[in-house]
């Protein structure tokens, strides 16, 4: 199918989106805002984001916060210029409904993967996080895996500490050039999550950088033939089903709320919540 630029012009877009997000935006937003876990052992559903350095994990957290607040937000610190992970500590992000109450889901941001084995978050640390063994605020060390008995190791995790949904975050414009080492790290985490019964989804970010038609109009996100090809490519690369891979334009230079961006973000978030709720109910 060629590169990005071969899709410029009328043939770059499908006549109909292959996934409908705009019509369901308000109902998805209402669902997410009103969600409460049926399993009373937990107050919050825990979603862990993982993936390469600079993929947009922290930016996605800010984007969700922006949709819920109806304005641009930036609590999860990001750095567009850094070649190494800007997120160093294991941190839980809660989203406030009002000063006294939070929504019933949380995100955990984690240090990104890097190509070299001695850089980025150790794969074993991500596996420990899945099982709830990484304490809040633990500072990741690429040279030293977290082990039992060490500061930062939670030896007795509750169901709430454990991860209920695993989300892989990868830039759409890098799917075809991910290194073998990077893919292997993500596959290893995916296998560990599967063994624990944790549902897995993926979001492809930077869709506007990957496709000029989306840069012109965000509502083209699921009409872009090029981006659909990227979703198919990532499906084959990691084995995540097509209906579990979502396209997202994160908030970056936008100040005002953008419903076209919000619709795609909420479509992805609703599925994360539904899959996590299924896991909690199965328990």
PDB file of N, CA and C in Angstrom, residues 191-235:
ATOM      1  N   UNK A 191       2.393 -11.990  27.302  1.00  0.00           N
ATOM      2  CA  UNK A 191       2.301 -13.397  27.735  1.00  0.00           C
ATOM      3  C   UNK A 191       2.053 -13.472  29.243  1.00  0.00           C
ATOM      4  N   UNK A 192       2.786 -12.657  30.002  1.00  0.00           N
ATOM      5  CA  UNK A 192       2.629 -12.639  31.466  1.00  0.00           C
ATOM      6  C   UNK A 192       1.212 -12.223  31.841  1.00  0.00           C
ATOM      7  N   UNK A 193       0.671 -11.209  31.149  1.00  0.00           N
ATOM      8  CA  UNK A 193      -0.687 -10.752  31.428  1.00  0.00           C
ATOM      9  C   UNK A 193      -1.706 -11.836  31.081  1.00  0.00           C
ATOM     10  N   UNK A 194      -1.473 -12.526  29.985  1.00  0.00           N
ATOM     11  CA  UNK A 194      -2.381 -13.604  29.560  1.00  0.00           C
ATOM     12  C   UNK A 194      -2.422 -14.719  30.589  1.00  0.00           C
ATOM     13  N   UNK A 195      -1.265 -15.053  31.137  1.00  0.00           N
ATOM     14  CA  UNK A 195      -1.194 -16.104  32.163  1.00  0.00           C
ATOM     15  C   UNK A 195      -1.967 -15.711  33.419  1.00  0.00           C
ATOM     16  N   UNK A 196      -2.067 -14.390  33.670  1.00  0.00           N
ATOM     17  CA  UNK A 196      -2.802 -13.891  34.836  1.00  0.00           C
ATOM     18  C   UNK A 196      -4.272 -13.617  34.517  1.00  0.00           C
ATOM     19  N   UNK A 197      -4.639 -13.818  33.256  1.00  0.00           N
ATOM     20  CA  UNK A 197      -6.027 -13.578  32.846  1.00  0.00           C
ATOM     21  C   UNK A 197      -6.374 -12.112  32.671  1.00  0.00           C
ATOM     22  N   UNK A 198      -5.350 -11.246  32.577  1.00  0.00           N
ATOM     23  CA  UNK A 198      -5.576  -9.802  32.459  1.00  0.00           C
ATOM     24  C   UNK A 198      -5.884  -9.451  31.003  1.00  0.00           C
ATOM     25  N   UNK A 199      -7.027  -8.795  30.741  1.00  0.00           N
ATOM     26  CA  UNK A 199      -7.361  -8.400  29.365  1.00  0.00           C
ATOM     27  C   UNK A 199      -6.396  -7.347  28.841  1.00  0.00           C
ATOM     28  N   UNK A 200      -6.184  -7.362  27.535  1.00  0.00           N
ATOM     29  CA  UNK A 200      -5.194  -6.467  26.930  1.00  0.00           C
ATOM     30  C   UNK A 200      -5.766  -5.733  25.731  1.00  0.00           C
ATOM     31  N   UNK A 201      -5.471  -4.447  25.675  1.00  0.00           N
ATOM     32  CA  UNK A 201      -5.840  -3.614  24.541  1.00  0.00           C
ATOM     33  C   UNK A 201      -4.617  -2.823  24.106  1.00  0.00           C
ATOM     34  N   UNK A 202      -4.758  -2.100  23.006  1.00  0.00           N
ATOM     35  CA  UNK A 202      -3.659  -1.255  22.532  1.00  0.00           C
ATOM     36  C   UNK A 202      -4.234   0.046  21.994  1.00  0.00           C
ATOM     37  N   UNK A 203      -3.463   1.114  22.138  1.00  0.00           N
ATOM     38  CA  UNK A 203      -3.818   2.360  21.477  1.00  0.00           C
ATOM     39  C   UNK A 203      -2.629   2.819  20.634  1.00  0.00           C
ATOM     40  N   UNK A 204      -2.927   3.234  19.414  1.00  0.00           N
ATOM     41  CA  UNK A 204      -1.922   3.804  18.524  1.00  0.00           C
ATOM     42  C   UNK A 204      -2.092   5.318  18.556  1.00  0.00           C
ATOM     43  N   UNK A 205      -1.043   6.006  18.967  1.00  0.00           N
ATOM     44  CA  UNK A 205      -1.073   7.455  19.149  1.00  0.00           C
ATOM     45  C   UNK A 205      -0.433   8.163  17.949  1.00  0.00           C
ATOM     46  N   UNK A 206      -0.348   9.473  18.027  1.00  0.00           N
ATOM     47  CA  UNK A 206       0.281  10.324  16.987  1.00  0.00           C
ATOM     48  C   UNK A 206      -0.315  10.061  15.611  1.00  0.00           C
ATOM     49  N   UNK A 207      -1.608   9.814  15.576  1.00  0.00           N
ATOM     50  CA  UNK A 207      -2.262   9.498  14.303  1.00  0.00           C
ATOM     51  C   UNK A 207      -2.186  10.664  13.323  1.00  0.00           C
ATOM     52  N   UNK A 208      -2.148  11.889  13.853  1.00  0.00           N
ATOM     53  CA  UNK A 208      -2.061  13.061  12.982  1.00  0.00           C
ATOM     54  C   UNK A 208      -0.677  13.183  12.346  1.00  0.00           C
ATOM     55  N   UNK A 209       0.347  12.673  13.041  1.00  0.00           N
ATOM     56  CA  UNK A 209       1.694  12.675  12.476  1.00  0.00           C
ATOM     57  C   UNK A 209       1.833  11.586  11.416  1.00  0.00           C
ATOM     58  N   UNK A 210       1.084  10.510  11.577  1.00  0.00           N
ATOM     59  CA  UNK A 210       1.171   9.378  10.648  1.00  0.00           C
ATOM     60  C   UNK A 210       0.369   9.617   9.374  1.00  0.00           C
ATOM     61  N   UNK A 211      -0.729  10.369   9.478  1.00  0.00           N
ATOM     62  CA  UNK A 211      -1.628  10.527   8.332  1.00  0.00           C
ATOM     63  C   UNK A 211      -2.038  11.987   8.135  1.00  0.00           C
ATOM     64  N   UNK A 212      -1.665  12.579   6.993  1.00  0.00           N
ATOM     65  CA  UNK A 212      -2.019  13.982   6.715  1.00  0.00           C
ATOM     66  C   UNK A 212      -3.518  14.247   6.704  1.00  0.00           C
ATOM     67  N   UNK A 213      -4.316  13.245   6.304  1.00  0.00           N
ATOM     68  CA  UNK A 213      -5.767  13.427   6.263  1.00  0.00           C
ATOM     69  C   UNK A 213      -6.340  13.616   7.668  1.00  0.00           C
ATOM     70  N   UNK A 214      -5.729  12.973   8.655  1.00  0.00           N
ATOM     71  CA  UNK A 214      -6.174  13.122  10.045  1.00  0.00           C
ATOM     72  C   UNK A 214      -5.654  14.432  10.626  1.00  0.00           C
ATOM     73  N   UNK A 215      -4.474  14.834  10.180  1.00  0.00           N
ATOM     74  CA  UNK A 215      -3.941  16.128  10.621  1.00  0.00           C
ATOM     75  C   UNK A 215      -4.880  17.255  10.183  1.00  0.00           C
ATOM     76  N   UNK A 216      -5.464  17.100   8.983  1.00  0.00           N
ATOM     77  CA  UNK A 216      -6.415  18.098   8.470  1.00  0.00           C
ATOM     78  C   UNK A 216      -7.740  18.056   9.231  1.00  0.00           C
ATOM     79  N   UNK A 217      -8.189  16.837   9.561  1.00  0.00           N
ATOM     80  CA  UNK A 217      -9.499  16.671  10.194  1.00  0.00           C
ATOM     81  C   UNK A 217      -9.490  15.402  11.048  1.00  0.00           C
ATOM     82  N   UNK A 218      -9.536  15.595  12.374  1.00  0.00           N
ATOM     83  CA  UNK A 218      -9.440  14.456  13.296  1.00  0.00           C
ATOM     84  C   UNK A 218     -10.589  13.469  13.124  1.00  0.00           C
ATOM     85  N   UNK A 219     -11.714  13.921  12.581  1.00  0.00           N
ATOM     86  CA  UNK A 219     -12.841  12.998  12.399  1.00  0.00           C
ATOM     87  C   UNK A 219     -12.556  11.933  11.336  1.00  0.00           C
ATOM     88  N   UNK A 220     -11.444  12.083  10.603  1.00  0.00           N
ATOM     89  CA  UNK A 220     -11.046  11.082   9.601  1.00  0.00           C
ATOM     90  C   UNK A 220     -10.273   9.916  10.214  1.00  0.00           C
ATOM     91  N   UNK A 221     -10.146   9.905  11.535  1.00  0.00           N
ATOM     92  CA  UNK A 221      -9.278   8.941  12.215  1.00  0.00           C
ATOM     93  C   UNK A 221      -9.581   7.490  11.855  1.00  0.00           C
ATOM     94  N   UNK A 222     -10.856   7.127  11.767  1.00  0.00           N
ATOM     95  CA  UNK A 222     -11.226   5.758  11.412  1.00  0.00           C
ATOM     96  C   UNK A 222     -11.672   5.629   9.953  1.00  0.00           C
ATOM     97  N   UNK A 223     -11.405   6.675   9.166  1.00  0.00           N
ATOM     98  CA  UNK A 223     -11.619   6.587   7.721  1.00  0.00           C
ATOM     99  C   UNK A 223     -10.304   6.401   6.972  1.00  0.00           C
ATOM    100  N   UNK A 224      -9.198   6.723   7.634  1.00  0.00           N
ATOM    101  CA  UNK A 224      -7.886   6.666   7.003  1.00  0.00           C
ATOM    102  C   UNK A 224      -7.489   5.231   6.639  1.00  0.00           C
ATOM    103  N   UNK A 225      -7.246   4.994   5.358  1.00  0.00           N
ATOM    104  CA  UNK A 225      -6.803   3.669   4.913  1.00  0.00           C
ATOM    105  C   UNK A 225      -5.417   3.352   5.477  1.00  0.00           C
ATOM    106  N   UNK A 226      -4.576   4.371   5.534  1.00  0.00           N
ATOM    107  CA  UNK A 226      -3.218   4.185   6.030  1.00  0.00           C
ATOM    108  C   UNK A 226      -3.222   3.749   7.499  1.00  0.00           C
ATOM    109  N   UNK A 227      -4.051   4.412   8.315  1.00  0.00           N
ATOM    110  CA  UNK A 227      -4.106   4.055   9.738  1.00  0.00           C
ATOM    111  C   UNK A 227      -4.726   2.677   9.943  1.00  0.00           C
ATOM    112  N   UNK A 228      -5.690   2.316   9.121  1.00  0.00           N
ATOM    113  CA  UNK A 228      -6.275   0.975   9.211  1.00  0.00           C
ATOM    114  C   UNK A 228      -5.204  -0.072   8.913  1.00  0.00           C
ATOM    115  N   UNK A 229      -4.342   0.244   7.950  1.00  0.00           N
ATOM    116  CA  UNK A 229      -3.223  -0.652   7.639  1.00  0.00           C
ATOM    117  C   UNK A 229      -2.284  -0.787   8.842  1.00  0.00           C
ATOM    118  N   UNK A 230      -2.066   0.326   9.556  1.00  0.00           N
ATOM    119  CA  UNK A 230      -1.196   0.296  10.743  1.00  0.00           C
ATOM    120  C   UNK A 230      -1.807  -0.562  11.852  1.00  0.00           C
ATOM    121  N   UNK A 231      -3.120  -0.456  12.024  1.00  0.00           N
ATOM    122  CA  UNK A 231      -3.815  -1.285  13.016  1.00  0.00           C
ATOM    123  C   UNK A 231      -3.666  -2.765  12.652  1.00  0.00           C
ATOM    124  N   UNK A 232      -3.853  -3.089  11.383  1.00  0.00           N
ATOM    125  CA  UNK A 232      -3.698  -4.473  10.931  1.00  0.00           C
ATOM    126  C   UNK A 232      -2.271  -4.961  11.149  1.00  0.00           C
ATOM    127  N   UNK A 233      -1.300  -4.087  10.862  1.00  0.00           N
ATOM    128  CA  UNK A 233       0.108  -4.440  11.063  1.00  0.00           C
ATOM    129  C   UNK A 233       0.423  -4.719  12.519  1.00  0.00           C
ATOM    130  N   UNK A 234      -0.115  -3.893  13.422  1.00  0.00           N
ATOM    131  CA  UNK A 234       0.139  -4.082  14.851  1.00  0.00           C
ATOM    132  C   UNK A 234      -0.560  -5.338  15.361  1.00  0.00           C
ATOM    133  N   UNK A 235      -1.731  -5.607  14.822  1.00  0.00           N
ATOM    134  CA  UNK A 235      -2.461  -6.845  15.143  1.00  0.00           C
ATOM    135  C   UNK A 235      -1.597  -8.067  14.823  1.00  0.00           C
TER     136      UNK A 235
END
